[in-house]
mmCIF file of C-alpha atoms in Angstrom:
data_model
loop_
_atom_site.group_PDB
_atom_site.id
_atom_site.type_symbol
_atom_site.label_atom_id
_atom_site.label_comp_id
_atom_site.label_asym_id
_atom_site.label_seq_id
_atom_site.Cartn_x
_atom_site.Cartn_y
_atom_site.Cartn_z
ATOM 1 C CA MET A 1 95.186 118.572 118.777
ATOM 2 C CA PRO A 2 92.105 120.182 117.177
ATOM 3 C CA LYS A 3 89.545 117.809 115.896
ATOM 4 C CA LYS A 4 88.721 117.757 112.209
ATOM 5 C CA SER A 5 85.301 118.879 111.213
ATOM 6 C CA GLU A 6 83.238 116.025 109.750
ATOM 7 C CA ASP A 7 82.031 118.318 107.023
ATOM 8 C CA ILE A 8 85.574 119.101 105.836
ATOM 9 C CA SER A 9 86.461 115.453 105.888
ATOM 10 C CA GLN A 10 83.483 114.460 103.829
ATOM 11 C CA GLU A 11 84.146 117.336 101.314
ATOM 12 C CA LEU A 12 87.812 116.254 100.964
ATOM 13 C CA GLN A 13 86.766 112.737 100.417
ATOM 14 C CA ALA A 14 84.351 113.755 97.761
ATOM 15 C CA VAL A 15 87.023 115.739 95.984
ATOM 16 C CA LEU A 16 89.506 112.991 96.170
ATOM 17 C CA MET A 17 87.080 110.192 95.233
ATOM 18 C CA VAL A 18 87.537 108.966 91.741
ATOM 19 C CA SER A 19 85.037 106.356 90.390
ATOM 20 C CA LYS A 20 86.783 103.149 89.691
ATOM 21 C CA GLN A 21 84.878 102.765 86.448
ATOM 22 C CA GLU A 22 85.786 106.263 85.256
ATOM 23 C CA TRP A 23 89.513 105.640 86.031
ATOM 24 C CA LYS A 24 89.377 102.296 84.152
ATOM 25 C CA ASP A 25 87.771 104.031 81.171
ATOM 26 C CA THR A 26 90.435 106.770 81.319
ATOM 27 C CA LEU A 27 93.265 104.279 81.484
ATOM 28 C CA SER A 28 92.020 102.137 78.682
ATOM 29 C CA THR A 29 91.512 105.121 76.396
ATOM 30 C CA TRP A 30 94.478 107.373 77.274
ATOM 31 C CA LEU A 31 97.189 104.708 77.875
ATOM 32 C CA SER A 32 96.688 102.930 74.592
ATOM 33 C CA ALA A 33 96.879 106.260 72.723
ATOM 34 C CA PHE A 34 100.041 107.239 74.775
ATOM 35 C CA ILE A 35 101.766 104.040 73.799
ATOM 36 C CA ARG A 36 100.821 104.306 70.156
ATOM 37 C CA ARG A 37 102.342 107.856 70.115
ATOM 38 C CA ALA A 38 105.557 106.399 71.400
ATOM 39 C CA ASN A 39 105.511 103.958 68.522
ATOM 40 C CA ILE A 40 105.587 101.027 70.882
ATOM 41 C CA ASP A 41 103.711 97.801 70.353
ATOM 42 C CA TYR A 42 102.720 95.128 72.966
ATOM 43 C CA LYS A 43 105.505 92.745 72.092
ATOM 44 C CA PHE A 44 108.142 95.585 72.502
ATOM 45 C CA LEU A 45 106.620 96.617 75.721
ATOM 46 C CA SER A 46 106.535 93.086 77.127
ATOM 47 C CA ASP A 47 110.205 92.591 76.180
ATOM 48 C CA GLU A 48 111.265 95.920 77.713
ATOM 49 C CA LEU A 49 109.375 95.266 81.011
ATOM 50 C CA TRP A 50 111.332 92.151 81.369
ATOM 51 C CA ARG A 51 114.679 93.653 80.257
ATOM 52 C CA ARG A 52 114.437 96.803 82.396
ATOM 53 C CA PHE A 53 112.422 95.713 85.462
ATOM 54 C CA ARG A 54 112.359 91.954 85.401
ATOM 55 C CA VAL A 55 108.563 92.166 85.120
ATOM 56 C CA LYS A 56 107.051 89.250 83.209
ATOM 57 C CA GLN A 57 104.020 90.352 81.285
ATOM 58 C CA LYS A 58 102.711 88.379 78.365
ATOM 59 C CA VAL A 59 101.493 90.273 75.296
ATOM 60 C CA THR A 60 97.983 88.882 75.844
ATOM 61 C CA ASN A 61 98.040 89.988 79.481
ATOM 62 C CA LEU A 62 99.033 93.494 78.494
ATOM 63 C CA ARG A 63 96.318 93.759 75.808
ATOM 64 C CA SER A 64 93.784 92.548 78.354
ATOM 65 C CA LYS A 65 94.885 95.061 81.047
ATOM 66 C CA PHE A 66 94.859 97.869 78.643
ATOM 67 C CA SER A 67 91.457 97.186 77.182
ATOM 68 C CA GLN A 68 89.953 96.699 80.671
ATOM 69 C CA GLY A 69 91.849 99.660 82.180
ATOM 70 C CA THR A 70 93.207 97.412 85.057
ATOM 71 C CA VAL A 71 96.844 98.576 84.862
ATOM 72 C CA ASP A 72 98.129 98.911 88.427
ATOM 73 C CA GLY A 73 100.230 101.875 89.545
ATOM 74 C CA GLN A 74 103.549 100.120 89.443
ATOM 75 C CA LEU A 75 103.083 98.770 85.898
ATOM 76 C CA LEU A 76 101.786 102.196 84.859
ATOM 77 C CA LEU A 77 104.914 103.904 85.995
ATOM 78 C CA GLN A 78 107.214 101.323 84.398
ATOM 79 C CA ILE A 79 105.244 101.892 81.074
ATOM 80 C CA LEU A 80 105.672 105.584 81.356
ATOM 81 C CA LEU A 81 109.437 105.173 81.880
ATOM 82 C CA ILE A 82 109.709 102.819 78.816
ATOM 83 C CA CYS A 83 107.750 105.317 76.621
ATOM 84 C CA GLU A 84 110.159 108.194 77.461
ATOM 85 C CA GLN A 85 107.677 110.960 76.487
ATOM 86 C CA THR A 86 106.053 113.797 78.304
ATOM 87 C CA VAL A 87 102.771 112.972 80.014
ATOM 88 C CA ASN A 88 100.111 115.596 79.260
ATOM 89 C CA LEU A 89 97.997 115.871 82.448
ATOM 90 C CA GLU A 90 95.456 117.991 80.630
ATOM 91 C CA GLU A 91 94.917 115.249 78.153
ATOM 92 C CA ILE A 92 94.239 112.753 80.992
ATOM 93 C CA GLU A 93 91.872 115.202 82.654
ATOM 94 C CA GLU A 94 90.006 115.604 79.341
ATOM 95 C CA VAL A 95 89.635 111.892 78.868
ATOM 96 C CA TYR A 96 88.538 111.513 82.413
ATOM 97 C CA GLN A 97 85.916 114.232 82.137
ATOM 98 C CA LYS A 98 84.531 112.502 78.984
ATOM 99 C CA SER A 99 84.360 109.289 80.954
ATOM 100 C CA VAL A 100 82.460 111.095 83.839
ATOM 101 C CA LYS A 101 79.937 112.532 81.446
ATOM 102 C CA GLN A 102 79.398 109.191 79.650
ATOM 103 C CA ASN A 103 78.862 107.393 82.992
ATOM 104 C CA GLN A 104 76.440 110.080 84.149
ATOM 105 C CA LYS A 105 74.527 109.745 80.859
ATOM 106 C CA ASN A 106 74.414 105.932 81.231
ATOM 107 C CA LYS A 107 73.109 106.222 84.829
ATOM 108 C CA ALA A 108 70.378 108.586 83.674
ATOM 109 C CA ASN A 109 69.171 106.100 81.033
#
């Protein structure tokens, strides 16, 4: 088998690398807006997570996870299924890019 060039591997890693802080910022901003557009509150979301997926999430835990951007992949997917609306990837990209710029600005100061 041909050996991968280290340069290509490093470039690929750089492209795929997403800053944890920027992703948290993106989730905390975008996910809250996404749920509001679906006219869903934390209580309904908590109840639906239990009813549909047998996932126990207290309202206070959901609020905390949303504000800190610490929603894991499984919970994110379950929330998207409950909201039953189209996910706009361009919107997520826009929020992410704003977070990148803000973090770069913060690092410069």
